PDB file of C-alpha atoms in Angstrom:
ATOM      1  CA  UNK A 238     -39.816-241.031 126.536  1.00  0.00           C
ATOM      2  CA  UNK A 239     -36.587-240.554 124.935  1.00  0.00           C
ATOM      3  CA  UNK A 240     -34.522-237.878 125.663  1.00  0.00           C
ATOM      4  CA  UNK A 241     -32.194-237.426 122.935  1.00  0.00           C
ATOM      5  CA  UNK A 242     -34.610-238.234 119.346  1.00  0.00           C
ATOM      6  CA  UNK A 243     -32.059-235.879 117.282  1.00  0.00           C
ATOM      7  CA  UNK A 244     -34.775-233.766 115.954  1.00  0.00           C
ATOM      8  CA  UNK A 245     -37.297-236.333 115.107  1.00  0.00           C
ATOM      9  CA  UNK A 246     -40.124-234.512 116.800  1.00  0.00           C
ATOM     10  CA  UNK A 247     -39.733-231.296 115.888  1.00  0.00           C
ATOM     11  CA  UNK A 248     -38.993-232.906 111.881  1.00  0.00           C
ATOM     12  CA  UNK A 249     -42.464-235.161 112.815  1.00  0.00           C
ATOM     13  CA  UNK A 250     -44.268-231.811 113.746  1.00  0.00           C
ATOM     14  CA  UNK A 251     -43.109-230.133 110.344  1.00  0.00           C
ATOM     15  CA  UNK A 252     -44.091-232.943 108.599  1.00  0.00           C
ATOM     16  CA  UNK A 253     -47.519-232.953 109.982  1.00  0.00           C
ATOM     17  CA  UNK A 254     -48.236-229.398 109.219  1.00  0.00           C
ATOM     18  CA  UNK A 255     -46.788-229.455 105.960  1.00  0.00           C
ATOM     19  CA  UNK A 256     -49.410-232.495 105.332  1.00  0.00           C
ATOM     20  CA  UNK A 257     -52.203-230.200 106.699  1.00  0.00           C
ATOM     21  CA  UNK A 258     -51.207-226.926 104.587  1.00  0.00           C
ATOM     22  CA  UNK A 259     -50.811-228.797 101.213  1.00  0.00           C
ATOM     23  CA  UNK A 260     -54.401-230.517 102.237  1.00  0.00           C
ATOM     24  CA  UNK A 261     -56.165-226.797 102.950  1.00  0.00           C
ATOM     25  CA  UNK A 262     -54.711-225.529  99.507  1.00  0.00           C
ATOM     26  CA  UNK A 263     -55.989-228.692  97.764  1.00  0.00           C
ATOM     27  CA  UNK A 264     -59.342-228.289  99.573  1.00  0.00           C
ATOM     28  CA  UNK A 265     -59.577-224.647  98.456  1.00  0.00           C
ATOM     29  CA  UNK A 266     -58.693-225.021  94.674  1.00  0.00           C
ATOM     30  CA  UNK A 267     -61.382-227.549  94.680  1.00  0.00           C
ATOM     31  CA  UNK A 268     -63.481-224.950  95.907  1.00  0.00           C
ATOM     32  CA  UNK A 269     -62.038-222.619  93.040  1.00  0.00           C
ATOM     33  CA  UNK A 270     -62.971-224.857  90.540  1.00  0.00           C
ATOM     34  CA  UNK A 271     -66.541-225.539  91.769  1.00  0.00           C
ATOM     35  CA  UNK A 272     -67.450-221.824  91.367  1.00  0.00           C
ATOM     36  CA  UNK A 273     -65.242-221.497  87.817  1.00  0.00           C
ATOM     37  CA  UNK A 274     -67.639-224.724  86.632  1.00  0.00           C
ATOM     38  CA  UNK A 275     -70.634-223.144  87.821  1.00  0.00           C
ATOM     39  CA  UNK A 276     -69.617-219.751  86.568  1.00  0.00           C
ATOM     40  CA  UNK A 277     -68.587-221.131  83.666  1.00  0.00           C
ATOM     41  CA  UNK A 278     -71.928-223.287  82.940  1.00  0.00           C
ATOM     42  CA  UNK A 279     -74.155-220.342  84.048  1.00  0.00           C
ATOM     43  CA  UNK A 280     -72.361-217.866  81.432  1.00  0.00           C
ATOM     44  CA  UNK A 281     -72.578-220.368  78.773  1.00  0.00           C
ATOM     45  CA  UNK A 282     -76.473-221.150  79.101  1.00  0.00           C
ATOM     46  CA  UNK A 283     -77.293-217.350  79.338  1.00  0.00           C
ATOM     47  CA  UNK A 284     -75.400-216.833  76.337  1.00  0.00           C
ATOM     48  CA  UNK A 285     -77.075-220.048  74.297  1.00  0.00           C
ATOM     49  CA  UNK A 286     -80.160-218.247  76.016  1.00  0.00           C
ATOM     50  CA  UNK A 287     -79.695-215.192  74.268  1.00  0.00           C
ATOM     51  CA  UNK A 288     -78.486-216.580  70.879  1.00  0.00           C
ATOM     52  CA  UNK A 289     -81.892-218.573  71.191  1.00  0.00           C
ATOM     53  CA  UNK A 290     -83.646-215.710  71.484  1.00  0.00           C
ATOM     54  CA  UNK A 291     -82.018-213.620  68.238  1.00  0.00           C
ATOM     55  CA  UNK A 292     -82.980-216.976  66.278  1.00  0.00           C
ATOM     56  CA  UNK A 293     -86.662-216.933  67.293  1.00  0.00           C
ATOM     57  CA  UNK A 294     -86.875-213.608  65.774  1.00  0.00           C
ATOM     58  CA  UNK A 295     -85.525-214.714  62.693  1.00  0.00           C
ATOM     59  CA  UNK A 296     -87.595-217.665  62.308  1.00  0.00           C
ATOM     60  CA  UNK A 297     -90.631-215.836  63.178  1.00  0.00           C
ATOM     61  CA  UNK A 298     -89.965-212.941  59.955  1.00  0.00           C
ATOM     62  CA  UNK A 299     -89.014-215.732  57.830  1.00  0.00           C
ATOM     63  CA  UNK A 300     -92.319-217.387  58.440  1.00  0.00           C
ATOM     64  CA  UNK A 301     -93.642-214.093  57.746  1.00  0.00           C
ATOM     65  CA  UNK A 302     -91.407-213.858  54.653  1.00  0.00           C
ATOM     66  CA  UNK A 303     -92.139-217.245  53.443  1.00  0.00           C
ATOM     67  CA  UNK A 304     -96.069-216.332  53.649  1.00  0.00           C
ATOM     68  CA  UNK A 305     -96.028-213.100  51.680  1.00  0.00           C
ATOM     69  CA  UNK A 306     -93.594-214.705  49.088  1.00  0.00           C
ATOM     70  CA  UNK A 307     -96.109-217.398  48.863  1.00  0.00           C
ATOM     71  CA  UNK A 308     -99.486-215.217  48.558  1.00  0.00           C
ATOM     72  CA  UNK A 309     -97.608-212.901  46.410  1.00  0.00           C
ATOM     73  CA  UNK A 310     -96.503-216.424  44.034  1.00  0.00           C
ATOM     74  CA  UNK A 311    -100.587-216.997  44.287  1.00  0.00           C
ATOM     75  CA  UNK A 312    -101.307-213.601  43.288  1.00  0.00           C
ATOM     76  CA  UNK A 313     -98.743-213.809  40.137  1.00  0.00           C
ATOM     77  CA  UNK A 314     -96.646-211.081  41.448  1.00  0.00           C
ATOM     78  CA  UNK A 315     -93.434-213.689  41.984  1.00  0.00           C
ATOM     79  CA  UNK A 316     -91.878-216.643  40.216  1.00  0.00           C
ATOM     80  CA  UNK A 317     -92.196-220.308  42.791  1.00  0.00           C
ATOM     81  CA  UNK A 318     -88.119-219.491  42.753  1.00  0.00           C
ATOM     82  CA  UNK A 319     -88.874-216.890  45.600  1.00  0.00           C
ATOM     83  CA  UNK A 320     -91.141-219.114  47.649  1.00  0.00           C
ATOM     84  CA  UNK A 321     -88.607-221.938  47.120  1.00  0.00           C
ATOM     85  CA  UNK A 322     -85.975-219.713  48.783  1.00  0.00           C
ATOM     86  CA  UNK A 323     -88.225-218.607  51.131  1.00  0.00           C
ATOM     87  CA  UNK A 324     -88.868-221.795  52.224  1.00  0.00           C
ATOM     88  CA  UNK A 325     -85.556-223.100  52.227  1.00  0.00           C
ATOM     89  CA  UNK A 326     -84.004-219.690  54.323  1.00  0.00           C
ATOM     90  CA  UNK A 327     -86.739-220.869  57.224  1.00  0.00           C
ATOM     91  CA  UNK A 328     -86.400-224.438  57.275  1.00  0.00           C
ATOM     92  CA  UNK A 329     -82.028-223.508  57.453  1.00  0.00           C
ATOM     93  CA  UNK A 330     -83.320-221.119  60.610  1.00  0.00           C
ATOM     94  CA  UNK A 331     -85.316-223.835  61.850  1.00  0.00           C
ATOM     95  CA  UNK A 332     -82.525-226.130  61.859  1.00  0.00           C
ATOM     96  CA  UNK A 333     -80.354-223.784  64.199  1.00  0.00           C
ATOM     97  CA  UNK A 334     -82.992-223.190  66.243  1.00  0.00           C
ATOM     98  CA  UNK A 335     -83.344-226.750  67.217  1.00  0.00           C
ATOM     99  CA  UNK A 336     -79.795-227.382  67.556  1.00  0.00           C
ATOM    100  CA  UNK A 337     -79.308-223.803  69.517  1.00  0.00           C
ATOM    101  CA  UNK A 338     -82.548-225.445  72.155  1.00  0.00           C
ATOM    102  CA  UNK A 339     -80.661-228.347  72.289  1.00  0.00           C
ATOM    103  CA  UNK A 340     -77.326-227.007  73.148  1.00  0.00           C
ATOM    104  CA  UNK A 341     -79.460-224.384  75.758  1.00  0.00           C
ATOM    105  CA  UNK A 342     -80.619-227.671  77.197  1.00  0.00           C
ATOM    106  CA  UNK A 343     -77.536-229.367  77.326  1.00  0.00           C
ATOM    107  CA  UNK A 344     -75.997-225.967  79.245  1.00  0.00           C
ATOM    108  CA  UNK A 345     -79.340-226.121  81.749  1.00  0.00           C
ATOM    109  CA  UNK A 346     -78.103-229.989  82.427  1.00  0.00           C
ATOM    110  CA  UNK A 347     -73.909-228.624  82.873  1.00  0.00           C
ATOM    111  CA  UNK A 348     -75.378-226.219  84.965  1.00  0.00           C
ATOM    112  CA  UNK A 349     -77.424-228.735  87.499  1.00  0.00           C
ATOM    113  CA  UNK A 350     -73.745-231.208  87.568  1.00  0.00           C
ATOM    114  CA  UNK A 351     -71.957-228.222  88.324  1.00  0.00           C
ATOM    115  CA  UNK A 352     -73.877-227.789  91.356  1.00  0.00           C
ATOM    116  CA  UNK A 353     -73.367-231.235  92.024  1.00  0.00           C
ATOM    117  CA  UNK A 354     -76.424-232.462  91.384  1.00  0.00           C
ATOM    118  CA  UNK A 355     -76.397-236.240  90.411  1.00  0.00           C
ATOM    119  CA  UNK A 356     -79.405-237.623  88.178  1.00  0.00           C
ATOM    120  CA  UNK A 357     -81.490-239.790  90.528  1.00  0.00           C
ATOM    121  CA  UNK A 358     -81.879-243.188  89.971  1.00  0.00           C
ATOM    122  CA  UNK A 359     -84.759-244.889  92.212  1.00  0.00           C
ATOM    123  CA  UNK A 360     -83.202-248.386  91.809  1.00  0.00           C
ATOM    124  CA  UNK A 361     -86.029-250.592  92.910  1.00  0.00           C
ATOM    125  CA  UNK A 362     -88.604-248.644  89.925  1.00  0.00           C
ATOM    126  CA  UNK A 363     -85.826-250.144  87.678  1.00  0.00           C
ATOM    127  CA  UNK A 364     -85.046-253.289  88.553  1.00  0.00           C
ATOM    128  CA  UNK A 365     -89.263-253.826  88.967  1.00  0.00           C
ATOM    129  CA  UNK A 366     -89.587-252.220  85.499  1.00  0.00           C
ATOM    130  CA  UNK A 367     -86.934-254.946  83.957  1.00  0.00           C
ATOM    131  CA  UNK A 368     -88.652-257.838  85.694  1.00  0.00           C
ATOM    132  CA  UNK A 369     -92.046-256.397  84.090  1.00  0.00           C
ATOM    133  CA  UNK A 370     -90.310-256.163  80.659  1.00  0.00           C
ATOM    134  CA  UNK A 371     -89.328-259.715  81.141  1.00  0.00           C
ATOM    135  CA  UNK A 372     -92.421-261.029  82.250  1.00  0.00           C
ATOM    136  CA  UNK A 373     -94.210-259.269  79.167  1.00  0.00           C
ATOM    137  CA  UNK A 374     -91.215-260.850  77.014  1.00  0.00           C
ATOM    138  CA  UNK A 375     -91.852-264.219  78.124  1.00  0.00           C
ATOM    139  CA  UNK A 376     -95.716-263.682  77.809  1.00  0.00           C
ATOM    140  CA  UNK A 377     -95.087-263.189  74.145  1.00  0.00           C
ATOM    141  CA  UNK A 378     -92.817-265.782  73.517  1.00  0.00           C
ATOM    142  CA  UNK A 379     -95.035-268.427  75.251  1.00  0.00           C
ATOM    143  CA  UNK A 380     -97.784-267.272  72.909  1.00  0.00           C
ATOM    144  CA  UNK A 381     -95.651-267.013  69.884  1.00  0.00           C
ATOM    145  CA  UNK A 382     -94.505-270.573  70.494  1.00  0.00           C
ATOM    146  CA  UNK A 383     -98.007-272.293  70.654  1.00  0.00           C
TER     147      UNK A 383
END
């Protein structure tokens, strides 16, 4: 052992501990921004929930709306003009529906990666499912060529 190291130790020791704190802070904003993802994804699928919800109601009395404009056009009440826009307000409602189920979707997926949850893959179901697509794609070409 050395006697005199000049403050080498003590400096080694500092180091060390330094390394360990800056390590535990790291670890715990990781942590941080697990829950803020999750948080984050959770809050933004309830409220893609919700909006989902207010435009099934409005597709639903369109439907409605675009009925009764259309027996009332059958009973000569209206011009085809009001079943026309009728039609056209619930197929524009329809249209946000389906993009507000996708983006719920899309939020339920954010949601499942910010738990950390990975999309399994079973690797050999693939790579036997190519080599069946192959073998089907050489079937056909064999035949084709003859």
């Amino acid at each position: 052992m050395p006697i005199f190291t000049a403050g080498g130790i003590a400096g080694s020791v500092k180091s060390a501990e330094a390394r360990q704190q800056e390590a535990l802070f790291q670890y715990q904003a990781a942590i941080q921004n697990a829950f803020a993802d999750v948080d984050n994804s959770l809050t933004g699928a309830q409220r893609t929930k919700e909006q989902l919800a207010a435009t099934d109601a409005q597709v639903r009395a369109l439907a409605q709306y675009a009925k009764l404009s259309r027996d009332l056009y059958e009973g000569g009440y209206v011009s085809y003009l009001e079943v026309l826009d009728a039609d056209r307000n619930l197929f524009n409602a329809q249209l946000s529906q389906a993009a507000l189920q996708d983006a719920y979707l899309a939020g339920i997926v954010n949601v499942y990666k910010a738990f950390g949850y990975g999309w399994p893959v079973d690797e050999s179901l693939v790579a036997t499912r190519d080599t069946d697509a192959n073998r089907e794609i050489e079937k056909t070409r064999a035949a084709e060529s003859r």
